[in-house]
PDB file of C-alpha atoms and ligand atoms in Angstrom:
ATOM      1  CA  MET A  50      -0.136  -0.129  -0.010  1.00 74.00           C
ATOM      2  CA  THR A  51       1.584   2.969  -1.190  1.00 91.00           C
ATOM      3  CA  ARG A  52      -1.013   5.763  -0.119  1.00 97.00           C
ATOM      4  CA  PRO A  53      -1.422   6.402   3.532  1.00 98.00           C
ATOM      5  CA  ILE A  54      -4.258   4.447   5.168  1.00 98.00           C
ATOM      6  CA  ALA A  55      -6.858   6.685   6.944  1.00 98.00           C
ATOM      7  CA  LEU A  56      -9.569   5.279   8.924  1.00 99.00           C
ATOM      8  CA  VAL A  57     -12.664   7.619   9.785  1.00 99.00           C
ATOM      9  CA  THR A  58     -15.278   6.545  12.598  1.00 98.00           C
ATOM     10  CA  GLY A  59     -18.549   7.454  12.409  1.00 98.00           C
ATOM     11  CA  ALA A  60     -18.315   7.703   8.261  1.00 98.00           C
ATOM     12  CA  THR A  61     -21.579   6.791   7.109  1.00 98.00           C
ATOM     13  CA  ARG A  62     -22.695   9.959   7.581  1.00 97.00           C
ATOM     14  CA  GLY A  63     -23.088  13.561   8.329  1.00 98.00           C
ATOM     15  CA  ILE A  64     -19.171  14.563   9.210  1.00 98.00           C
ATOM     16  CA  GLY A  65     -17.297  11.185   8.788  1.00 98.00           C
ATOM     17  CA  ARG A  66     -18.594  10.504   5.546  1.00 98.00           C
ATOM     18  CA  ALA A  67     -17.919  14.452   4.111  1.00 98.00           C
ATOM     19  CA  VAL A  68     -13.956  13.487   5.489  1.00 99.00           C
ATOM     20  CA  VAL A  69     -13.985  10.163   3.535  1.00 99.00           C
ATOM     21  CA  ASP A  70     -14.809  12.221   0.301  1.00 98.00           C
ATOM     22  CA  ILE A  71     -11.964  14.814   1.192  1.00 98.00           C
ATOM     23  CA  LEU A  72      -9.381  12.166   1.771  1.00 98.00           C
ATOM     24  CA  ALA A  73     -10.229   9.695  -1.007  1.00 98.00           C
ATOM     25  CA  PRO A  74      -8.555  11.135  -3.657  1.00 98.00           C
ATOM     26  CA  ASP A  75      -5.184  10.199  -2.256  1.00 98.00           C
ATOM     27  CA  HIS A  76      -5.325   8.065   1.088  1.00 98.00           C
ATOM     28  CA  HIS A  77      -6.768   4.408   1.323  1.00 98.00           C
ATOM     29  CA  VAL A  78      -9.703   4.838   3.800  1.00 98.00           C
ATOM     30  CA  LEU A  79     -10.859   2.680   6.204  1.00 98.00           C
ATOM     31  CA  VAL A  80     -14.817   3.534   6.509  1.00 99.00           C
ATOM     32  CA  GLY A  81     -15.934   3.270  10.011  1.00 98.00           C
ATOM     33  CA  GLY A  82     -19.624   2.515  10.261  1.00 98.00           C
ATOM     34  CA  ARG A  83     -22.052  -0.138  12.008  1.00 98.00           C
ATOM     35  CA  ASP A  84     -24.076  -1.126   8.965  1.00 98.00           C
ATOM     36  CA  ALA A  85     -21.756  -3.583   6.847  1.00 98.00           C
ATOM     37  CA  ALA A  86     -24.259  -2.411   3.597  1.00 98.00           C
ATOM     38  CA  ALA A  87     -23.932   0.798   4.454  1.00 98.00           C
ATOM     39  CA  VAL A  88     -19.809   0.742   4.570  1.00 98.00           C
ATOM     40  CA  ASP A  89     -19.510  -1.110   2.038  1.00 98.00           C
ATOM     41  CA  GLU A  90     -21.321   1.358  -0.389  1.00 98.00           C
ATOM     42  CA  ILE A  91     -18.909   3.825   0.633  1.00 98.00           C
ATOM     43  CA  VAL A  92     -16.335   1.172  -0.353  1.00 98.00           C
ATOM     44  CA  THR A  93     -17.211   1.161  -3.366  1.00 98.00           C
ATOM     45  CA  GLN A  94     -17.270   4.298  -4.397  1.00 98.00           C
ATOM     46  CA  LEU A  95     -13.810   5.050  -3.389  1.00 98.00           C
ATOM     47  CA  PRO A  96     -10.213   4.570  -5.266  1.00 98.00           C
ATOM     48  CA  SER A  97      -9.025   2.772  -2.447  1.00 98.00           C
ATOM     49  CA  GLY A  98     -11.257   1.379   0.481  1.00 98.00           C
ATOM     50  CA  ALA A  99     -11.738  -1.288   2.630  1.00 98.00           C
ATOM     51  CA  PRO A 100     -14.732  -1.262   5.327  1.00 98.00           C
ATOM     52  CA  PHE A 101     -14.385  -1.066   9.097  1.00 98.00           C
ATOM     53  CA  VAL A 102     -18.123  -2.472  10.575  1.00 98.00           C
ATOM     54  CA  ALA A 103     -18.013  -1.799  14.048  1.00 98.00           C
ATOM     55  CA  ASP A 104     -20.294  -1.141  16.919  1.00 98.00           C
ATOM     56  CA  LEU A 105     -17.801   1.330  18.717  1.00 98.00           C
ATOM     57  CA  THR A 106     -19.385   1.011  22.046  1.00 98.00           C
ATOM     58  CA  ASP A 107     -18.982  -3.423  21.718  1.00 98.00           C
ATOM     59  CA  ALA A 108     -15.529  -4.211  22.433  1.00 97.00           C
ATOM     60  CA  ASP A 109     -15.140  -7.693  20.725  1.00 97.00           C
ATOM     61  CA  ALA A 110     -16.102  -6.071  17.653  1.00 98.00           C
ATOM     62  CA  VAL A 111     -14.289  -3.256  17.621  1.00 98.00           C
ATOM     63  CA  ALA A 112     -10.996  -5.493  18.536  1.00 98.00           C
ATOM     64  CA  SER A 113     -11.844  -7.500  15.845  1.00 98.00           C
ATOM     65  CA  ALA A 114     -11.958  -4.504  13.133  1.00 98.00           C
ATOM     66  CA  CYS A 115      -8.582  -3.540  14.553  1.00 98.00           C
ATOM     67  CA  GLU A 116      -7.189  -6.844  13.650  1.00 97.00           C
ATOM     68  CA  GLY A 117      -4.859  -6.670  11.093  1.00 96.00           C
ATOM     69  CA  ILE A 118      -3.857  -3.036  11.127  1.00 98.00           C
ATOM     70  CA  ASP A 119      -0.318  -2.970  11.539  1.00 97.00           C
ATOM     71  CA  ARG A 120       0.034   0.495  10.050  1.00 98.00           C
ATOM     72  CA  LEU A 121      -2.153   3.852  10.218  1.00 98.00           C
ATOM     73  CA  ASP A 122      -1.055   7.532   9.109  1.00 98.00           C
ATOM     74  CA  VAL A 123      -4.771   9.200  10.242  1.00 99.00           C
ATOM     75  CA  VAL A 124      -7.462   8.469  12.713  1.00 99.00           C
ATOM     76  CA  VAL A 125     -10.730  10.890  12.430  1.00 99.00           C
ATOM     77  CA  HIS A 126     -13.159  10.129  15.476  1.00 99.00           C
ATOM     78  CA  SER A 127     -15.963  11.472  13.722  1.00 98.00           C
ATOM     79  CA  ALA A 128     -18.472   8.410  15.423  1.00 98.00           C
ATOM     80  CA  GLY A 129     -20.691  10.466  18.702  1.00 98.00           C
ATOM     81  CA  VAL A 130     -24.408  10.844  19.713  1.00 98.00           C
ATOM     82  CA  GLU A 131     -25.970  14.004  21.037  1.00 95.00           C
ATOM     83  CA  MET A 132     -27.395  14.330  24.402  1.00 96.00           C
ATOM     84  CA  GLY A 133     -30.090  17.049  25.316  1.00 95.00           C
ATOM     85  CA  GLY A 134     -31.721  17.407  28.492  1.00 95.00           C
ATOM     86  CA  GLU A 135     -31.248  19.655  32.031  1.00 96.00           C
ATOM     87  CA  GLN A 136     -29.855  17.723  35.165  1.00 97.00           C
ATOM     88  CA  ALA A 137     -33.056  16.904  36.698  1.00 98.00           C
ATOM     89  CA  ASP A 138     -33.912  14.858  33.863  1.00 97.00           C
ATOM     90  CA  LEU A 139     -30.993  13.030  32.690  1.00 97.00           C
ATOM     91  CA  SER A 140     -30.761   9.304  33.351  1.00 98.00           C
ATOM     92  CA  ARG A 141     -28.082   7.120  34.577  1.00 98.00           C
ATOM     93  CA  GLU A 142     -28.541   5.317  31.208  1.00 98.00           C
ATOM     94  CA  ASP A 143     -28.513   8.547  29.043  1.00 98.00           C
ATOM     95  CA  TRP A 144     -25.054   9.574  31.094  1.00 98.00           C
ATOM     96  CA  GLY A 145     -23.695   6.078  30.130  1.00 98.00           C
ATOM     97  CA  ARG A 146     -25.290   6.435  26.516  1.00 98.00           C
ATOM     98  CA  VAL A 147     -22.994  10.056  26.014  1.00 98.00           C
ATOM     99  CA  LEU A 148     -19.695   8.897  28.000  1.00 98.00           C
ATOM    100  CA  GLU A 149     -19.746   5.758  26.394  1.00 98.00           C
ATOM    101  CA  LEU A 150     -19.722   6.568  22.877  1.00 98.00           C
ATOM    102  CA  ASN A 151     -17.939   9.716  22.835  1.00 98.00           C
ATOM    103  CA  VAL A 152     -15.407   9.420  25.258  1.00 98.00           C
ATOM    104  CA  ILE A 153     -14.732   5.584  26.487  1.00 98.00           C
ATOM    105  CA  ALA A 154     -15.220   3.895  23.053  1.00 98.00           C
ATOM    106  CA  LEU A 155     -13.018   6.605  21.010  1.00 98.00           C
ATOM    107  CA  ALA A 156     -10.501   6.252  23.749  1.00 98.00           C
ATOM    108  CA  ASP A 157     -10.472   2.552  23.667  1.00 98.00           C
ATOM    109  CA  LEU A 158     -10.295   1.834  19.848  1.00 98.00           C
ATOM    110  CA  ASN A 159      -7.623   4.441  19.570  1.00 98.00           C
ATOM    111  CA  ARG A 160      -5.273   2.579  22.458  1.00 98.00           C
ATOM    112  CA  GLN A 161      -5.908  -0.380  19.866  1.00 98.00           C
ATOM    113  CA  LEU A 162      -4.857   1.492  17.315  1.00 98.00           C
ATOM    114  CA  THR A 163      -1.790   3.067  18.942  1.00 98.00           C
ATOM    115  CA  PRO A 164       0.968   0.683  17.684  1.00 98.00           C
ATOM    116  CA  ALA A 165      -0.403   1.402  14.231  1.00 98.00           C
ATOM    117  CA  LEU A 166      -0.097   4.919  14.445  1.00 98.00           C
ATOM    118  CA  ARG A 167       3.706   4.850  15.893  1.00 98.00           C
ATOM    119  CA  ALA A 168       4.780   3.023  13.388  1.00 98.00           C
ATOM    120  CA  ALA A 169       3.370   5.298  10.834  1.00 98.00           C
ATOM    121  CA  LYS A 170       3.656   8.009  13.197  1.00 98.00           C
ATOM    122  CA  GLY A 171       0.699   8.976  12.451  1.00 98.00           C
ATOM    123  CA  LEU A 172      -2.236  11.797  13.332  1.00 98.00           C
ATOM    124  CA  VAL A 173      -5.044  11.549  15.884  1.00 99.00           C
ATOM    125  CA  VAL A 174      -7.964  14.011  14.885  1.00 99.00           C
ATOM    126  CA  ALA A 175     -10.982  14.168  17.356  1.00 99.00           C
ATOM    127  CA  ILE A 176     -14.657  15.741  16.165  1.00 99.00           C
ATOM    128  CA  ASN A 177     -14.911  17.544  19.100  1.00 98.00           C
ATOM    129  CA  SER A 178     -17.549  20.549  19.075  1.00 98.00           C
ATOM    130  CA  GLY A 179     -17.731  24.177  20.482  1.00 98.00           C
ATOM    131  CA  SER A 180     -19.451  22.331  23.591  1.00 98.00           C
ATOM    132  CA  GLY A 181     -16.279  21.318  23.889  1.00 98.00           C
ATOM    133  CA  PHE A 182     -15.067  24.820  25.669  1.00 98.00           C
ATOM    134  CA  THR A 183     -18.703  25.932  26.963  1.00 98.00           C
ATOM    135  CA  SER A 184     -21.757  24.287  28.136  1.00 97.00           C
ATOM    136  CA  ARG A 185     -24.961  25.426  28.091  1.00 96.00           C
ATOM    137  CA  ALA A 186     -28.737  24.831  29.952  1.00 96.00           C
ATOM    138  CA  GLY A 187     -29.936  21.687  28.430  1.00 95.00           C
ATOM    139  CA  GLY A 188     -26.487  20.767  27.072  1.00 96.00           C
ATOM    140  CA  GLY A 189     -24.262  19.505  30.124  1.00 97.00           C
ATOM    141  CA  ALA A 190     -23.889  15.971  29.572  1.00 98.00           C
ATOM    142  CA  TYR A 191     -23.072  16.375  26.078  1.00 98.00           C
ATOM    143  CA  ALA A 192     -20.497  19.214  26.877  1.00 98.00           C
ATOM    144  CA  ALA A 193     -19.226  16.992  29.399  1.00 98.00           C
ATOM    145  CA  SER A 194     -18.554  13.894  27.092  1.00 98.00           C
ATOM    146  CA  LYS A 195     -16.843  16.982  24.784  1.00 98.00           C
ATOM    147  CA  PHE A 196     -14.988  18.898  27.862  1.00 98.00           C
ATOM    148  CA  ALA A 197     -13.714  15.113  28.474  1.00 98.00           C
ATOM    149  CA  LEU A 198     -12.670  14.545  25.255  1.00 99.00           C
ATOM    150  CA  ARG A 199     -10.895  17.461  24.916  1.00 98.00           C
ATOM    151  CA  ALA A 200      -9.169  16.728  27.905  1.00 98.00           C
ATOM    152  CA  TRP A 201      -8.248  13.036  26.788  1.00 98.00           C
ATOM    153  CA  THR A 202      -6.462  14.349  23.151  1.00 98.00           C
ATOM    154  CA  ASP A 203      -4.724  17.299  25.685  1.00 98.00           C
ATOM    155  CA  ALA A 204      -3.065  14.318  27.470  1.00 98.00           C
ATOM    156  CA  LEU A 205      -2.466  12.416  24.724  1.00 99.00           C
ATOM    157  CA  ARG A 206      -0.778  14.868  22.325  1.00 98.00           C
ATOM    158  CA  GLU A 207       2.105  15.349  25.193  1.00 98.00           C
ATOM    159  CA  GLU A 208       1.835  11.390  25.834  1.00 98.00           C
ATOM    160  CA  GLU A 209       2.060  10.429  22.155  1.00 98.00           C
ATOM    161  CA  ARG A 210       4.962  13.498  21.189  1.00 97.00           C
ATOM    162  CA  GLU A 211       7.787  11.397  22.081  1.00 98.00           C
ATOM    163  CA  HIS A 212       6.506   8.489  19.661  1.00 98.00           C
ATOM    164  CA  GLY A 213       5.824  11.438  16.685  1.00 98.00           C
ATOM    165  CA  VAL A 214       2.345  10.910  16.460  1.00 98.00           C
ATOM    166  CA  ARG A 215      -0.090  14.432  16.512  1.00 98.00           C
ATOM    167  CA  VAL A 216      -3.178  14.747  17.792  1.00 98.00           C
ATOM    168  CA  SER A 217      -5.772  17.377  16.974  1.00 98.00           C
ATOM    169  CA  SER A 218      -8.890  18.551  17.839  1.00 98.00           C
ATOM    170  CA  VAL A 219     -11.308  19.950  15.802  1.00 99.00           C
ATOM    171  CA  HIS A 220     -14.455  22.050  17.132  1.00 98.00           C
ATOM    172  CA  PRO A 221     -17.208  22.441  15.092  1.00 98.00           C
ATOM    173  CA  GLY A 222     -20.369  24.721  16.012  1.00 97.00           C
ATOM    174  CA  ARG A 223     -23.956  23.326  14.580  1.00 96.00           C
ATOM    175  CA  VAL A 224     -23.070  21.653  11.475  1.00 97.00           C
ATOM    176  CA  ASP A 225     -26.276  20.756   8.992  1.00 94.00           C
ATOM    177  CA  THR A 226     -26.401  16.891   9.293  1.00 94.00           C
ATOM    178  CA  GLU A 227     -28.937  13.780  10.996  1.00 90.00           C
ATOM    179  CA  MET A 228     -27.486  14.848  14.323  1.00 92.00           C
ATOM    180  CA  GLN A 229     -28.352  18.538  13.966  1.00 90.00           C
ATOM    181  CA  GLN A 230     -31.880  17.723  12.534  1.00 88.00           C
ATOM    182  CA  ARG A 231     -32.885  15.423  16.051  1.00 87.00           C
ATOM    183  CA  ILE A 232     -31.217  17.849  18.337  1.00 88.00           C
ATOM    184  CA  GLN A 233     -34.479  20.340  16.796  1.00 83.00           C
ATOM    185  CA  ASN A 234     -36.797  17.429  16.430  1.00 77.00           C
ATOM    186  CA  LEU A 235     -36.965  19.285  12.651  1.00 71.00           C
ATOM    187  CA  GLY A 236     -38.864  21.490  14.000  1.00 69.00           C
ATOM    188  CA  ASP A 237     -41.011  23.947  11.410  1.00 71.00           C
ATOM    189  CA  ASP A 238     -38.308  26.693  11.133  1.00 81.00           C
ATOM    190  CA  TYR A 239     -35.268  23.918  10.964  1.00 83.00           C
ATOM    191  CA  ASP A 240     -33.265  25.588   8.587  1.00 87.00           C
ATOM    192  CA  GLY A 241     -29.923  23.954   7.645  1.00 88.00           C
ATOM    193  CA  SER A 242     -28.537  26.529   5.602  1.00 90.00           C
ATOM    194  CA  LEU A 243     -27.642  28.581   8.853  1.00 91.00           C
ATOM    195  CA  TYR A 244     -25.038  26.085  10.037  1.00 95.00           C
ATOM    196  CA  LEU A 245     -22.222  24.581   8.899  1.00 97.00           C
ATOM    197  CA  ARG A 246     -22.217  22.395   5.910  1.00 97.00           C
ATOM    198  CA  PRO A 247     -20.516  19.024   6.632  1.00 98.00           C
ATOM    199  CA  GLU A 248     -17.843  20.186   3.735  1.00 98.00           C
ATOM    200  CA  SER A 249     -17.042  22.567   5.625  1.00 98.00           C
ATOM    201  CA  VAL A 250     -16.125  20.700   8.611  1.00 98.00           C
ATOM    202  CA  ALA A 251     -13.896  18.245   6.202  1.00 98.00           C
ATOM    203  CA  LYS A 252     -11.996  21.142   5.102  1.00 98.00           C
ATOM    204  CA  ALA A 253     -10.655  22.247   8.330  1.00 98.00           C
ATOM    205  CA  VAL A 254      -9.262  18.018   9.078  1.00 98.00           C
ATOM    206  CA  ARG A 255      -8.195  18.021   5.469  1.00 98.00           C
ATOM    207  CA  PHE A 256      -6.046  21.460   6.826  1.00 98.00           C
ATOM    208  CA  VAL A 257      -5.155  19.304   9.933  1.00 98.00           C
ATOM    209  CA  VAL A 258      -3.612  16.448   7.862  1.00 98.00           C
ATOM    210  CA  ASP A 259      -2.106  18.542   5.638  1.00 98.00           C
ATOM    211  CA  ALA A 260       0.425  20.265   7.731  1.00 98.00           C
ATOM    212  CA  THR A 261       3.860  20.464   7.382  1.00 97.00           C
ATOM    213  CA  GLU A 262       5.909  17.604   8.824  1.00 94.00           C
ATOM    214  CA  ASP A 263       7.617  20.055  11.854  1.00 96.00           C
ATOM    215  CA  ALA A 264       4.279  20.839  12.715  1.00 97.00           C
ATOM    216  CA  VAL A 265       0.908  19.760  14.917  1.00 98.00           C
ATOM    217  CA  VAL A 266      -3.150  21.763  13.833  1.00 98.00           C
ATOM    218  CA  GLU A 267      -3.465  21.465  17.940  1.00 98.00           C
ATOM    219  CA  GLU A 268      -6.939  23.033  17.811  1.00 98.00           C
ATOM    220  CA  VAL A 269      -9.600  24.187  14.669  1.00 98.00           C
ATOM    221  CA  SER A 270     -12.137  25.939  16.364  1.00 98.00           C
ATOM    222  CA  ILE A 271     -14.970  26.342  13.430  1.00 98.00           C
ATOM    223  CA  ARG A 272     -18.225  28.196  13.465  1.00 98.00           C
ATOM    224  CA  PRO A 273     -21.010  29.023  11.063  1.00 97.00           C
ATOM    225  CA  ARG A 274     -20.415  32.690   9.493  1.00 95.00           C
ATOM    226  CA  GLY A 275     -24.269  33.909  10.349  1.00 86.00           C
TER     227      GLY A 275
HETATM  228  N1  NAP B 235     -23.528  18.288  13.571  1.00 86.08           N
HETATM  229  C1  NAP B 235     -23.162  18.915  14.578  1.00 86.08           C
HETATM  230  O1  NAP B 235     -24.106  19.746  14.686  1.00 86.08           O
HETATM  231  C2  NAP B 235     -22.030  18.745  15.206  1.00 86.08           C
HETATM  232  C3  NAP B 235     -21.685  19.710  15.665  1.00 86.08           C
HETATM  233  C4  NAP B 235     -20.320  19.993  16.255  1.00 86.08           C
HETATM  234  C5  NAP B 235     -19.829  18.559  16.663  1.00 86.08           C
HETATM  235  N2  NAP B 235     -19.873  17.133  16.104  1.00 86.08           N
HETATM  236  C6  NAP B 235     -19.398  15.834  16.227  1.00 86.08           C
HETATM  237  O2  NAP B 235     -19.373  15.886  15.192  1.00 86.08           O
HETATM  238  C7  NAP B 235     -19.063  14.640  15.134  1.00 86.08           C
HETATM  239  C8  NAP B 235     -20.267  13.647  13.924  1.00 86.08           C
HETATM  240  O3  NAP B 235     -21.336  14.205  13.862  1.00 86.08           O
HETATM  241  P1  NAP B 235     -22.693  13.946  13.159  1.00 86.08           P
HETATM  242  O4  NAP B 235     -23.379  15.703  12.938  1.00 86.08           O
HETATM  243  O5  NAP B 235     -21.794  13.602  12.076  1.00 86.08           O
HETATM  244  O6  NAP B 235     -23.363  13.150  13.411  1.00 86.08           O
HETATM  245  P2  NAP B 235     -24.544  11.878  12.441  1.00 86.08           P
HETATM  246  O7  NAP B 235     -25.249  12.643  11.437  1.00 86.08           O
HETATM  247  O8  NAP B 235     -25.703  11.597  13.829  1.00 86.08           O
HETATM  248  O9  NAP B 235     -23.258  10.813  12.462  1.00 86.08           O
HETATM  249  C9  NAP B 235     -23.065  10.289  13.428  1.00 86.08           C
HETATM  250  C10 NAP B 235     -22.321   9.098  13.196  1.00 86.08           C
HETATM  251  O10 NAP B 235     -21.623   8.234  13.903  1.00 86.08           O
HETATM  252  C11 NAP B 235     -22.165   6.722  13.766  1.00 86.08           C
HETATM  253  N3  NAP B 235     -22.565   5.978  14.994  1.00 86.08           N
HETATM  254  C12 NAP B 235     -23.134   6.428  16.239  1.00 86.08           C
HETATM  255  N4  NAP B 235     -23.312   5.338  17.294  1.00 86.08           N
HETATM  256  C13 NAP B 235     -22.353   4.691  17.355  1.00 86.08           C
HETATM  257  C14 NAP B 235     -21.713   3.403  17.356  1.00 86.08           C
HETATM  258  N5  NAP B 235     -21.952   3.045  18.261  1.00 86.08           N
HETATM  259  N6  NAP B 235     -20.466   3.092  16.939  1.00 86.08           N
HETATM  260  C15 NAP B 235     -20.093   3.400  15.484  1.00 86.08           C
HETATM  261  N7  NAP B 235     -20.722   4.158  14.901  1.00 86.08           N
HETATM  262  C16 NAP B 235     -21.601   4.916  15.251  1.00 86.08           C
HETATM  263  C17 NAP B 235     -23.158   6.557  12.671  1.00 86.08           C
HETATM  264  O11 NAP B 235     -23.440   5.434  12.373  1.00 86.08           O
HETATM  265  P3  NAP B 235     -24.836   4.999  11.995  1.00 86.08           P
HETATM  266  O12 NAP B 235     -24.912   5.284  11.069  1.00 86.08           O
HETATM  267  O13 NAP B 235     -24.341   3.123  12.419  1.00 86.08           O
HETATM  268  O14 NAP B 235     -25.895   5.383  13.226  1.00 86.08           O
HETATM  269  C18 NAP B 235     -22.686   8.045  11.699  1.00 86.08           C
HETATM  270  O15 NAP B 235     -22.061   7.613  11.307  1.00 86.08           O
HETATM  271  C19 NAP B 235     -19.566  13.660  16.138  1.00 86.08           C
HETATM  272  O16 NAP B 235     -18.776  13.734  17.399  1.00 86.08           O
HETATM  273  C20 NAP B 235     -20.403  15.327  16.866  1.00 86.08           C
HETATM  274  O17 NAP B 235     -20.641  14.984  18.870  1.00 86.08           O
HETATM  275  C21 NAP B 235     -21.370  17.577  15.516  1.00 86.08           C
END
């Protein structure tokens, strides 16, 4: 394989899907998703790619999907879940769901990829959020997961420096994806044109990937213009 190898999680739609498209021209892309048919359909459209099928909250599925990956130039962690609700109403299960995927599963996947990332002196890109910097009423659990993710990237960046692995954190504001539509319950006043396009976030990721060898783009904040 002469192309750099990139794994994108949450690649079946939204931001992850757009990241696949922007990396595909010059990367071998491992397309991450839970639905094998949806993943295969994307893989067949790529110049060079392969499926990475796993529910990231299923430890056994993740371990088996990681088998055979011995070199990895880029991993983009885009799979994530939203969680709205005031603290008075959030259940232990709600907390578990948002922290399990957005933090624990992501960190555990990355741990399993670490030898491959070190072998390639690769790059880790975490798709964080504006909610990784600020918390607001009704968004505390989601923000807590993204604050935790920022703590994880900040520590990992320092830990992996001596191994040549770079770690970047990309913080989009609202993006017109199915997640944003769910957050707004598709009310009559939903207007996706007010938000970032997934392709715009993918361009920010591409900027991070294209950083010169001597540099790491540590944090990028990208927000809707309007
Ligand atoms: N949309 C926004 O406004 C916004 C803003 C800032 C940050 N973000 C962050 O950007 C990232 C992507 O968001 P998005 O808007 O693109 O979300 P999305 O449209 O809901 O897509 C989420 C992706 O994650 C995958 N996924 C969900 N649960 C999974 C699991 N247990 N295991 C494996 N994959 C799973 C989904 O796969 P399936 O097809 O299998 O469900 C899908 O591909 C998230 O981390 C989100 O927090 C989003």
